[in-house]
Coordinates of C-alpha atoms in Angstrom, one line a residue:
M41 CA -33.1 34.9 -57.7
R42 CA -30.7 36.1 -55.2
G43 CA -33.3 36.3 -52.4
R44 CA -34.4 32.6 -53.3
S45 CA -30.8 31.5 -53.0
D46 CA -29.9 33.4 -49.6
G47 CA -32.4 30.8 -47.8
P48 CA -30.5 27.7 -48.1
Q49 CA -27.3 29.5 -47.7
N50 CA -28.2 31.0 -44.4
K51 CA -29.9 27.8 -43.3
W52 CA -26.6 26.0 -43.8
L53 CA -24.5 28.6 -42.5
V54 CA -26.7 28.5 -39.0
T55 CA -26.6 24.6 -39.0
A56 CA -22.6 24.7 -39.7
V57 CA -22.2 27.1 -36.6
V58 CA -24.7 24.8 -34.2
V59 CA -22.7 21.6 -35.0
A60 CA -19.3 23.3 -34.5
V61 CA -20.5 24.9 -31.0
T62 CA -22.0 21.6 -30.1
F63 CA -18.9 19.8 -31.1
L64 CA -16.5 22.2 -29.1
G65 CA -18.8 22.1 -26.0
F66 CA -18.7 18.4 -25.9
L67 CA -15.0 18.4 -26.1
Y68 CA -15.0 21.0 -23.5
V69 CA -17.1 18.8 -21.0
Y70 CA -15.2 15.9 -22.1
H71 CA -11.9 17.4 -21.4
G72 CA -13.4 19.0 -18.2
S73 CA -14.9 15.7 -16.7
I74 CA -12.3 13.6 -17.5
F75 CA -9.2 15.1 -16.7
G76 CA -10.0 18.2 -14.5
S77 CA -6.6 19.1 -14.0
E78 CA -5.5 22.7 -15.4
S79 CA -2.1 21.3 -16.1
G80 CA -1.4 17.8 -18.0
G81 CA -5.2 17.1 -18.6
S82 CA -5.0 18.2 -22.3
A83 CA -2.1 16.2 -22.9
A84 CA -3.7 13.1 -21.3
F85 CA -6.8 13.4 -23.2
E86 CA -5.0 14.1 -26.6
Y87 CA -2.5 11.1 -25.8
G88 CA -5.2 8.9 -24.5
S89 CA -6.9 8.8 -28.1
R90 CA -3.8 8.3 -30.0
S91 CA -2.7 5.6 -27.6
L92 CA -5.9 3.6 -28.1
R93 CA -5.4 3.7 -31.8
K94 CA -1.6 3.0 -31.8
L95 CA -2.1 -0.2 -29.2
G96 CA -5.2 -1.5 -30.9
F97 CA -7.4 -1.0 -27.9
G98 CA -10.3 0.6 -29.5
G99 CA -12.4 -2.6 -29.6
D100 CA -14.1 -3.6 -33.1
D101 CA -12.4 -2.1 -36.3
D102 CA -15.3 0.1 -36.7
A103 CA -15.6 1.4 -33.3
D104 CA -15.4 5.2 -32.4
E105 CA -12.1 6.3 -31.5
T106 CA -13.8 8.5 -28.7
S107 CA -13.7 7.2 -25.0
Y108 CA -16.3 8.0 -22.6
R109 CA -16.1 8.5 -18.8
L110 CA -18.2 6.1 -17.2
G111 CA -20.7 7.7 -14.7
Q112 CA -24.1 7.3 -13.2
E113 CA -25.7 8.1 -16.6
D114 CA -24.3 4.7 -18.1
R115 CA -26.3 2.8 -15.6
E116 CA -29.4 4.5 -16.3
D117 CA -29.1 4.4 -20.1
G118 CA -27.0 1.4 -20.8
I119 CA -24.3 3.2 -22.7
L120 CA -21.0 1.5 -22.2
P121 CA -17.4 2.7 -23.6
K122 CA -15.3 0.9 -25.9
S123 CA -12.5 1.8 -23.7
F124 CA -11.2 4.1 -21.3
P125 CA -8.2 6.2 -22.6
V126 CA -4.6 5.6 -21.7
C127 CA -2.7 8.2 -19.8
D128 CA 0.4 10.0 -21.0
D129 CA 3.7 8.1 -20.2
R130 CA 4.6 10.5 -17.8
Y131 CA 1.8 9.2 -15.7
S132 CA 3.1 5.6 -15.5
E133 CA 4.2 5.8 -12.0
L134 CA 1.3 8.2 -10.7
I135 CA 0.4 7.7 -7.1
P136 CA -2.8 10.0 -7.0
C137 CA -2.7 10.6 -3.4
L138 CA 1.0 11.4 -3.1
D139 CA 1.4 13.3 -6.1
R140 CA 3.5 16.3 -5.5
N141 CA 2.4 17.8 -8.9
L142 CA -1.0 18.0 -7.5
I143 CA 0.1 19.9 -4.3
Y144 CA 2.2 22.3 -6.5
Q145 CA -1.3 22.6 -8.7
M146 CA -3.5 23.0 -5.9
R147 CA -1.2 25.6 -3.9
L148 CA -1.7 23.7 -0.5
K149 CA 0.2 25.4 2.2
L150 CA 2.1 22.7 3.6
D151 CA 5.1 22.7 6.3
L152 CA 7.9 20.9 4.6
S153 CA 9.9 20.7 7.7
L154 CA 7.1 18.5 9.0
M155 CA 7.1 16.3 6.0
E156 CA 3.4 17.2 5.2
H157 CA 4.1 17.3 1.4
Y158 CA 4.8 13.3 2.0
E159 CA 1.6 12.5 3.5
R160 CA -1.6 11.6 1.7
H161 CA -3.5 14.6 -0.4
C162 CA -6.1 13.3 -2.4
P163 CA -7.4 14.9 -5.7
P164 CA -10.8 16.1 -5.8
Q165 CA -13.2 14.3 -8.1
E166 CA -12.9 16.9 -10.9
R167 CA -8.9 16.6 -10.9
R168 CA -8.6 13.1 -11.2
Y169 CA -7.1 11.3 -14.4
N170 CA -9.8 8.8 -15.3
C171 CA -7.4 6.6 -17.7
L172 CA -5.4 3.6 -17.8
I173 CA -1.8 3.9 -16.3
P174 CA 0.3 2.8 -19.0
P175 CA 3.6 0.6 -17.9
P176 CA 6.9 2.2 -19.0
P177 CA 8.5 1.6 -22.4
G178 CA 10.3 -2.0 -22.5
Y179 CA 8.1 -3.3 -19.4
K180 CA 8.5 -7.0 -18.7
V181 CA 6.6 -9.5 -16.6
P182 CA 8.0 -9.4 -13.1
I183 CA 11.0 -11.9 -12.1
K184 CA 9.4 -14.5 -9.8
W185 CA 9.8 -14.8 -6.3
P186 CA 12.2 -15.9 -4.6
R187 CA 14.9 -14.8 -7.6
S188 CA 13.2 -11.4 -7.4
R189 CA 14.4 -10.9 -3.8
D190 CA 17.9 -10.2 -5.4
E191 CA 17.1 -8.9 -9.0
V192 CA 14.6 -7.1 -11.1
W193 CA 14.1 -6.0 -14.5
K194 CA 15.7 -2.3 -15.1
A195 CA 12.9 -1.6 -17.6
N196 CA 10.2 -2.0 -15.0
I197 CA 11.7 0.7 -12.5
P198 CA 14.0 2.7 -14.9
H199 CA 15.4 4.5 -12.0
T200 CA 19.3 4.0 -11.5
H201 CA 19.8 7.1 -8.8
L202 CA 20.0 5.2 -6.1
A203 CA 22.7 2.5 -7.6
H204 CA 24.9 5.6 -8.0
E205 CA 24.1 7.4 -4.8
K206 CA 24.5 4.3 -2.5
S207 CA 27.2 2.7 -4.7
D208 CA 29.4 2.3 -1.6
Q209 CA 26.7 0.9 0.6
N210 CA 25.5 -2.1 -1.7
W211 CA 21.8 -1.0 -1.9
M212 CA 21.6 -1.7 -5.4
L213 CA 23.6 -2.3 -8.7
V214 CA 22.9 -2.3 -12.2
K215 CA 24.0 -5.2 -14.3
G216 CA 23.0 -5.2 -18.0
E217 CA 19.3 -5.4 -18.0
K218 CA 18.8 -6.3 -14.5
I219 CA 19.1 -4.0 -11.2
V220 CA 20.5 -6.6 -8.4
F221 CA 20.5 -6.1 -4.6
P222 CA 23.3 -7.4 -2.9
G223 CA 21.5 -7.0 0.3
G224 CA 23.5 -4.1 1.6
G225 CA 22.5 -1.0 3.5
T226 CA 23.8 2.2 4.9
H227 CA 24.9 0.6 8.3
F228 CA 24.9 -2.9 7.0
H229 CA 27.3 -3.1 4.2
Y230 CA 28.1 -6.5 4.4
G231 CA 24.6 -7.6 4.2
A232 CA 21.2 -7.4 6.1
D233 CA 21.4 -11.1 6.9
K234 CA 24.5 -10.4 9.1
Y235 CA 23.1 -7.3 10.6
I236 CA 20.0 -9.2 11.7
A237 CA 22.2 -11.9 13.0
S238 CA 24.0 -9.2 15.1
I239 CA 21.1 -7.8 16.6
A240 CA 19.8 -11.2 17.7
N241 CA 23.5 -12.0 19.2
M242 CA 23.3 -8.6 20.9
L243 CA 19.9 -9.5 22.7
N244 CA 21.1 -13.1 23.4
F245 CA 18.4 -14.6 21.2
S246 CA 19.1 -18.6 20.7
N247 CA 20.7 -19.7 17.5
N248 CA 21.2 -15.5 16.5
N249 CA 17.8 -16.0 15.3
L250 CA 15.8 -12.6 15.5
N251 CA 12.3 -14.5 15.8
N252 CA 13.2 -15.5 19.3
E253 CA 11.5 -18.7 19.2
G254 CA 8.3 -17.3 17.5
R255 CA 7.7 -14.5 20.1
L256 CA 9.1 -12.0 17.7
R257 CA 7.0 -12.0 14.5
T258 CA 5.9 -8.2 13.3
V259 CA 8.3 -5.5 12.6
L260 CA 8.2 -2.0 11.4
D261 CA 11.3 -0.8 9.4
V262 CA 11.1 2.9 9.1
G263 CA 13.0 4.7 6.3
C264 CA 13.5 1.2 4.9
G265 CA 15.6 2.1 1.7
V266 CA 14.9 -0.7 -0.9
A267 CA 13.8 -3.0 2.0
S268 CA 17.0 -5.3 2.2
F269 CA 16.1 -5.4 5.9
G270 CA 12.6 -7.0 5.4
A271 CA 13.7 -9.3 2.8
Y272 CA 16.1 -11.1 4.7
L273 CA 13.6 -11.2 7.8
L274 CA 11.3 -13.3 5.7
S275 CA 13.8 -16.6 6.2
S276 CA 13.3 -16.2 10.0
D277 CA 9.5 -16.3 9.7
I278 CA 9.4 -12.5 10.7
I279 CA 7.2 -10.3 8.5
A280 CA 8.3 -6.4 8.3
M281 CA 6.0 -3.5 7.1
S282 CA 8.7 -1.8 5.1
L283 CA 8.0 1.9 5.3
A284 CA 9.3 4.9 3.3
P285 CA 8.0 7.9 1.7
N286 CA 8.0 8.9 -2.0
D287 CA 11.0 11.2 -1.7
V288 CA 14.0 12.3 -3.4
H289 CA 15.6 8.5 -2.7
Q290 CA 13.7 7.4 -5.8
N291 CA 11.1 4.7 -5.9
Q292 CA 12.6 2.7 -2.6
I293 CA 9.1 1.2 -1.9
Q294 CA 8.5 0.5 -5.9
F295 CA 11.6 -1.4 -5.8
A296 CA 10.8 -3.2 -2.6
L297 CA 7.3 -4.4 -4.0
E298 CA 8.9 -5.2 -7.4
R299 CA 11.0 -7.6 -5.4
G300 CA 8.2 -9.2 -3.7
I301 CA 9.0 -7.6 -0.4
P302 CA 6.0 -6.6 2.0
A303 CA 5.9 -2.4 1.9
Y304 CA 3.9 0.8 2.0
L305 CA 4.5 4.4 0.9
G306 CA 4.2 6.4 4.3
V307 CA 6.0 8.8 6.6
L308 CA 6.4 9.8 10.0
G309 CA 4.9 13.4 9.5
T310 CA 2.0 14.9 11.3
K311 CA -0.7 12.0 11.1
R312 CA -0.8 8.6 12.9
L313 CA 0.7 5.7 10.8
P314 CA -2.5 3.7 9.5
Y315 CA -1.5 0.9 12.1
P316 CA -3.5 0.3 15.2
S317 CA -1.6 0.4 18.7
R318 CA 0.3 -2.2 19.9
S319 CA 1.0 -3.9 16.4
F320 CA 4.8 -4.4 16.2
E321 CA 7.2 -6.5 18.7
F322 CA 10.1 -4.9 16.8
A323 CA 10.6 -1.3 15.2
H324 CA 13.9 -0.4 13.3
C325 CA 15.6 2.4 12.0
S326 CA 19.0 2.2 10.1
R327 CA 20.2 5.8 9.6
C328 CA 16.6 6.8 8.8
R329 CA 17.5 10.6 9.0
I330 CA 14.5 11.2 11.2
D331 CA 14.5 13.9 13.5
W332 CA 13.5 12.2 16.8
L333 CA 13.7 15.1 19.1
Q334 CA 11.3 17.4 17.3
R335 CA 7.8 18.5 18.6
D336 CA 8.4 16.9 22.0
G337 CA 9.4 13.6 20.6
V338 CA 6.2 13.1 18.8
L339 CA 7.6 10.7 16.5
L340 CA 9.1 8.6 19.0
L341 CA 6.0 8.5 20.8
E342 CA 4.0 7.5 17.8
L343 CA 6.6 4.2 17.7
D344 CA 5.8 3.8 21.2
R345 CA 1.9 3.8 20.4
L346 CA 2.7 0.9 17.8
L347 CA 5.2 -1.1 19.9
R348 CA 3.7 -4.1 21.8
P349 CA 4.4 -4.5 25.8
G350 CA 8.1 -5.4 25.8
G351 CA 8.6 -4.2 22.3
Y352 CA 12.1 -3.1 20.8
F353 CA 13.4 -0.3 18.9
A354 CA 16.7 -0.9 17.3
Y355 CA 18.4 2.4 16.1
S356 CA 21.6 2.3 14.0
S357 CA 22.9 5.8 13.5
P358 CA 25.9 7.8 14.4
E359 CA 24.2 9.4 17.5
A360 CA 23.9 6.0 18.9
Y361 CA 27.7 5.8 19.1
A362 CA 28.3 9.8 19.8
Q363 CA 31.5 10.6 17.8
D364 CA 31.1 14.3 17.3
E365 CA 29.8 17.1 19.4
E366 CA 26.4 17.4 17.4
D367 CA 25.8 13.6 17.8
L368 CA 26.4 13.6 21.3
R369 CA 23.9 16.2 22.0
I370 CA 21.2 14.5 20.2
W371 CA 22.2 11.2 22.1
T372 CA 22.2 12.9 25.7
Q373 CA 18.7 14.6 24.5
M374 CA 17.0 11.4 23.1
S375 CA 18.3 9.2 25.5
A376 CA 16.8 11.7 28.4
L377 CA 13.6 11.5 26.2
V378 CA 13.4 7.6 26.0
E379 CA 14.1 7.5 29.7
R380 CA 11.3 9.5 30.5
M381 CA 9.1 7.1 28.4
C382 CA 10.0 4.4 30.7
W383 CA 12.0 2.7 28.0
T384 CA 15.3 1.3 28.8
I385 CA 18.3 0.0 26.9
A386 CA 18.3 -3.6 26.3
V387 CA 22.0 -3.7 24.6
K388 CA 24.0 -1.0 23.3
R389 CA 27.0 -2.1 20.7
N390 CA 29.1 -0.4 18.1
Q391 CA 26.7 1.6 16.0
T392 CA 23.4 -0.1 17.4
V393 CA 21.3 0.6 20.6
V394 CA 18.2 -1.3 21.4
W395 CA 15.6 0.1 23.5
V396 CA 12.7 -2.1 25.0
K397 CA 9.4 -1.0 26.1
P398 CA 8.0 -1.6 29.6
L399 CA 5.7 -4.8 30.1
T400 CA 3.1 -2.7 32.6
N401 CA 2.0 0.8 33.6
D402 CA 4.4 0.6 36.8
C403 CA 7.1 2.8 35.5
Y404 CA 4.4 5.4 34.3
K405 CA 2.8 5.6 37.6
Q406 CA 6.4 6.3 39.3
R407 CA 7.2 9.1 37.3
P408 CA 7.0 12.4 39.2
A409 CA 4.1 14.9 38.5
G410 CA 4.4 17.2 35.5
T411 CA 6.8 14.7 33.7
Q412 CA 6.8 15.3 30.0
P413 CA 5.6 13.9 28.0
P414 CA 2.4 13.1 29.4
L415 CA -0.1 10.2 29.4
C416 CA -2.7 10.4 26.7
P417 CA -6.2 11.3 28.2
P418 CA -8.7 8.6 28.7
N419 CA -10.6 9.4 26.1
D420 CA -8.0 9.2 23.3
D421 CA -8.5 6.1 21.2
P422 CA -5.0 4.5 20.2
D423 CA -6.2 2.7 17.4
A424 CA -8.1 5.5 15.6
V425 CA -5.7 6.4 12.8
W426 CA -7.2 7.3 9.6
G427 CA -6.4 11.0 9.3
V428 CA -5.8 11.7 13.1
P429 CA -3.1 13.8 13.8
M430 CA -0.2 12.4 16.2
E431 CA -0.1 13.7 20.0
A432 CA 2.8 13.8 22.0
C433 CA 1.7 11.6 24.8
I434 CA 2.3 8.2 26.1
T435 CA -0.4 5.4 25.5
P436 CA -0.7 3.6 28.8
Y437 CA -1.9 0.0 28.9
S438 CA -5.6 -0.9 29.7
D439 CA -6.1 -2.3 33.3
H440 CA -6.2 -5.8 31.7
D441 CA -2.8 -5.4 29.8
H442 CA -1.4 -4.0 32.7
R443 CA -2.5 -6.9 34.9
V444 CA -1.3 -9.5 32.3
G445 CA 2.1 -7.8 32.1
G446 CA 2.5 -8.5 28.2
S447 CA 0.7 -9.0 24.8
G448 CA -0.8 -12.6 25.7
L449 CA 0.0 -13.8 22.4
A450 CA 0.9 -17.2 21.4
P451 CA 4.4 -17.9 19.5
W452 CA 4.1 -17.7 15.9
P453 CA 2.9 -19.9 14.1
A454 CA 0.5 -20.9 16.8
R455 CA -0.9 -17.1 17.0
L456 CA -2.1 -17.4 13.2
T457 CA -4.9 -19.6 14.3
A458 CA -5.2 -18.9 18.2
P459 CA -8.1 -16.5 19.1
P460 CA -6.4 -13.4 19.7
P461 CA -6.8 -11.8 23.2
R462 CA -8.4 -8.4 21.9
L463 CA -11.2 -10.5 20.4
A464 CA -13.5 -9.6 22.8
D465 CA -13.2 -5.8 22.1
F466 CA -15.5 -6.6 19.3
G467 CA -17.8 -9.0 21.0
Y468 CA -16.7 -12.0 19.1
S469 CA -16.4 -15.4 20.6
N470 CA -13.6 -17.9 20.1
D471 CA -16.0 -20.3 18.3
M472 CA -17.1 -17.5 16.1
F473 CA -13.3 -16.7 15.0
L474 CA -12.7 -20.2 14.5
K475 CA -15.5 -20.7 12.3
D476 CA -14.4 -17.7 10.2
T477 CA -11.1 -19.0 9.8
E478 CA -12.3 -22.5 8.7
L479 CA -14.8 -21.0 6.2
W480 CA -12.3 -18.8 4.7
R481 CA -9.9 -21.8 4.3
Q482 CA -12.4 -23.5 2.2
R483 CA -13.0 -20.3 0.4
V484 CA -9.4 -19.7 -0.4
D485 CA -9.1 -23.8 -1.5
N486 CA -12.0 -23.1 -3.9
Y487 CA -10.1 -19.9 -5.4
W488 CA -6.9 -21.7 -6.0
N489 CA -8.6 -24.8 -7.8
L490 CA -10.1 -22.2 -10.0
L491 CA -7.0 -20.4 -10.6
S492 CA -5.1 -23.5 -11.1
P493 CA -5.6 -23.8 -14.8
K494 CA -3.8 -20.2 -14.8
I495 CA -1.0 -20.4 -12.2
E496 CA 2.0 -22.1 -11.7
S497 CA 3.4 -22.4 -7.8
D498 CA 5.2 -18.9 -8.3
T499 CA 2.7 -17.0 -10.3
L500 CA 1.7 -15.2 -7.1
R501 CA 3.6 -13.2 -4.8
N502 CA 2.1 -9.8 -3.5
L503 CA -1.6 -10.3 -2.7
M504 CA -4.0 -7.9 -1.0
D505 CA -7.2 -8.5 0.6
M506 CA -9.1 -5.2 0.1
K507 CA -11.7 -6.3 3.0
A508 CA -9.8 -8.3 5.3
N509 CA -12.4 -8.5 8.3
L510 CA -10.3 -10.9 10.6
G511 CA -7.7 -11.7 8.2
S512 CA -8.8 -15.4 7.7
F513 CA -8.2 -15.0 3.9
A514 CA -4.5 -14.3 4.5
A515 CA -4.4 -16.9 7.3
A516 CA -5.5 -19.7 4.8
L517 CA -2.6 -19.0 2.5
R518 CA -0.3 -19.9 5.3
E519 CA 1.2 -22.6 3.3
K520 CA 1.5 -20.8 -0.2
N521 CA 4.8 -18.7 -1.1
V522 CA 2.8 -15.1 -0.7
W523 CA 2.2 -12.3 1.5
V524 CA -1.0 -10.6 1.9
M525 CA -1.6 -6.5 2.6
N526 CA -4.8 -6.7 4.7
V527 CA -6.8 -4.0 4.4
V528 CA -9.6 -2.8 6.9
P529 CA -12.2 0.0 6.0
E530 CA -11.6 3.2 7.9
D531 CA -15.2 3.4 8.9
G532 CA -16.0 -0.3 10.2
P533 CA -14.9 -2.1 13.1
N534 CA -11.2 -1.6 13.4
T535 CA -10.3 -5.5 13.4
L536 CA -6.7 -4.7 11.7
K537 CA -5.3 -5.0 15.5
L538 CA -6.8 -8.8 15.5
I539 CA -5.1 -9.1 12.2
Y540 CA -1.7 -8.0 13.6
D541 CA -2.3 -10.0 16.8
R542 CA -2.3 -13.2 14.1
G543 CA 1.0 -12.3 13.1
L544 CA 0.1 -10.8 9.9
I545 CA 0.2 -7.3 8.2
G546 CA -2.0 -4.6 7.0
T547 CA -3.4 -1.0 6.8
I548 CA -6.3 1.4 7.1
H549 CA -8.0 2.7 4.0
N550 CA -10.9 4.1 2.6
W551 CA -11.5 2.7 -1.0
C552 CA -13.3 6.2 -2.1
E553 CA -9.4 6.9 -2.7
A554 CA -6.5 5.8 -4.3
F555 CA -4.2 3.3 -2.4
S556 CA -0.7 4.3 -1.2
T557 CA 1.3 2.0 -3.6
Y558 CA 2.9 2.6 -6.9
P559 CA 1.2 1.2 -10.1
R560 CA 1.8 -2.4 -11.0
T561 CA 2.5 -3.7 -7.4
Y562 CA 0.3 -6.5 -6.5
D563 CA -0.4 -10.0 -8.6
L564 CA -3.9 -10.8 -6.9
L565 CA -6.8 -8.4 -5.6
H566 CA -9.2 -10.0 -3.5
A567 CA -12.3 -7.9 -3.3
W568 CA -15.0 -9.3 -0.6
T569 CA -18.2 -6.9 -0.7
V570 CA -16.1 -3.8 -1.5
F571 CA -18.2 -3.0 -4.3
S572 CA -21.2 -2.9 -2.0
D573 CA -19.5 -0.8 0.1
I574 CA -18.4 1.7 -2.4
E575 CA -22.0 1.9 -3.5
R576 CA -23.4 2.6 0.3
K577 CA -20.9 5.4 0.5
G578 CA -21.7 6.9 -3.0
C579 CA -18.3 6.7 -4.5
S580 CA -17.8 5.9 -7.7
P581 CA -17.3 1.9 -8.6
E582 CA -15.7 3.4 -12.1
D583 CA -12.9 5.1 -10.1
L584 CA -12.6 2.0 -8.0
M585 CA -12.0 -0.4 -11.0
L586 CA -9.5 2.0 -12.6
E587 CA -7.6 2.0 -9.2
M588 CA -7.6 -1.7 -9.0
D589 CA -6.2 -1.7 -12.8
R590 CA -3.5 0.8 -11.7
I591 CA -2.0 -1.2 -8.7
L592 CA -2.4 -4.4 -10.3
R593 CA 0.3 -6.0 -12.4
P594 CA -0.2 -7.2 -16.1
T595 CA -1.7 -10.7 -15.8
G596 CA -2.5 -10.4 -12.4
F597 CA -6.0 -11.5 -11.0
I598 CA -8.9 -10.0 -9.2
I599 CA -11.3 -12.1 -7.1
I600 CA -14.7 -10.2 -6.5
R601 CA -17.1 -11.8 -4.4
D602 CA -20.3 -9.5 -3.8
K603 CA -23.8 -9.1 -4.7
Q604 CA -24.7 -10.4 -7.9
S605 CA -25.6 -7.0 -9.2
S606 CA -22.2 -5.6 -8.3
I607 CA -20.7 -8.6 -10.2
D608 CA -22.9 -7.9 -13.2
Y609 CA -21.9 -4.2 -13.5
V610 CA -18.3 -5.2 -13.1
D611 CA -18.7 -8.0 -15.6
K612 CA -19.9 -5.2 -18.2
H613 CA -17.0 -3.0 -17.9
L614 CA -14.5 -5.8 -18.5
S615 CA -13.6 -5.2 -22.2
A616 CA -13.4 -1.5 -21.3
L617 CA -10.5 -2.1 -19.1
H618 CA -9.1 -5.0 -21.3
W619 CA -9.8 -7.6 -18.2
E620 CA -11.0 -11.1 -19.0
A621 CA -13.4 -13.7 -16.8
V622 CA -11.6 -16.4 -15.7
A623 CA -14.6 -18.0 -13.8
T624 CA -17.8 -17.2 -12.2
A625 CA -20.2 -18.9 -9.6
D626 CA -23.4 -18.3 -8.3
L627 CA -23.1 -18.3 -4.4
S628 CA -26.8 -17.6 -3.5
S629 CA -27.2 -21.2 -2.6
E630 CA -24.2 -21.5 0.1
S631 CA -25.3 -21.4 3.5
D632 CA -22.6 -19.0 4.4
E633 CA -23.8 -16.3 2.1
T634 CA -26.8 -14.2 2.6
G635 CA -28.8 -12.8 -0.2
D636 CA -27.9 -12.8 -4.0
H637 CA -24.1 -13.2 -4.1
G638 CA -22.0 -14.3 -7.0
M639 CA -18.4 -14.5 -7.6
L640 CA -16.2 -13.3 -10.5
V641 CA -12.2 -14.1 -11.1
I642 CA -10.9 -11.7 -13.6
Q643 CA -7.3 -11.7 -14.9
K644 CA -5.7 -8.5 -16.3
K645 CA -4.8 -8.6 -20.0
M646 CA -1.3 -8.0 -21.5
W647 CA -0.9 -5.4 -23.6
P648 CA -0.2 -6.1 -27.1
K649 CA 3.3 -7.2 -27.7
S650 CA 3.9 -4.5 -30.3
G651 CA 3.2 -1.9 -27.9
R652 CA 4.7 -1.3 -24.5
F653 CA 6.1 -4.6 -22.9
R654 CA 6.6 -8.2 -23.7
D655 CA 5.9 -11.5 -21.8
L656 CA 9.5 -12.6 -21.3
E657 CA 9.4 -14.5 -17.8

């Protein structure tokens, strides 16, 4: 009898062990593939499943609570997830390629004195957090432009450190549920508008307007703080790229973008900034705490690369008026450096000096042999920027630009639609440029017609063109109260210099990696053949969709214009990402499209009102 009963018991025991081992193995694989990271991964996995249940994001009532990572196997066997997991609250402000926790975990050996820890260091595939980034508790739909220039919801960026640290400088103040921005700065306590007018007055520009009758359009504001300088330039038809690192001055760029001001996370460290040569008419540093003398002046030489012929550098800092011995030493050495770079003082008054870059190569040719810094070698490409180290050398003008003696650009706004002088660098004719401009004007009109049932005049402010080509998408939006971050792929034609020549702004980027911005900072993403490019590179379209969700504001829009197969693939993932289709179109019959193309307009859903935030705006 005992022998007969042992058989079933042993079989049951073996079955139980196999099931347990299989289940534990599944958890191990799932944990490793989704969260990879040695620290925080387990918490993210556990929190993700809890959050999906709590927020009602699990799909059907009888749906499995487990969320699966999308991968190649999904395309092969047709299995699609009910949802992605939700990251832990601690990741609500995650910037994957600027994550100092990642730097610590990977034990990267970086030189802190050179600001390498503020440069991009992207996680390898196995360390990516493939989950939806949650908003902070109490998050509200952002205040609309232009009111947002002066006030934002405190709940959206719950950081008041700067309000206390800079309380005597009028950067920002906490007032009830809002953070307000009086327009002050370290060297312009009485307002950025008065400070900007004073610089224009110093330069004898008409009507104290810094745009100089349309000749000054693009500005680089280094160490921008909360970007009040850039905010007040907008009323003068000047657009600034406000730049600051993700450093101890908490969330400066996040505040700027929440306000609706163009801004980008970056630092003058060891790599070139992601902008082509001769992109800006004006560079600005107001007490930006940068050691301009380090490494043979390489940081000033990076500004020199970025300035147009005859461009200005406005420097407001104690060294500019040298009140003590150390300031005098820095000023003396800095003055000698810029003189060897052939910059001259345009004007100097009180706390501010404005230098001007030469129009031609004449000064460079007249320098004594062996003068430092040297001219860059002829094989140096001044427009190569993606991951390219800075060099302590001067970028001379081409023979053509030397003969012209300036940028050759029309004043703004005529330059927006005038063929740029550098168009010939790409083999494009003026006629091709004008046709591209008209084509995108028609497309943008169509986009707005499709969006019109969903948007008001102030619904959209921060826009991104994820593959900008010649910048004609942004140019078509000239009359809208929006600004566009034009993104050009790092491995394609570097048309970004044409975009800057048109008086627009943008950056180089690789969409196989995360973008240098905080979560929830854009209202609309325009993706023209971006998914096709990702497929060609062998990168993950699922990672791209999660990244788009990360940087898109709740209720924001995505316009995808791509191959129909890419459109269909994204369409299958809408419910998993809590996106909904607003409009679709088959573009294969359009004469300007090649092949089987389609368009999909998507809106990112609000999370349940019982969850993280409310629709109060």
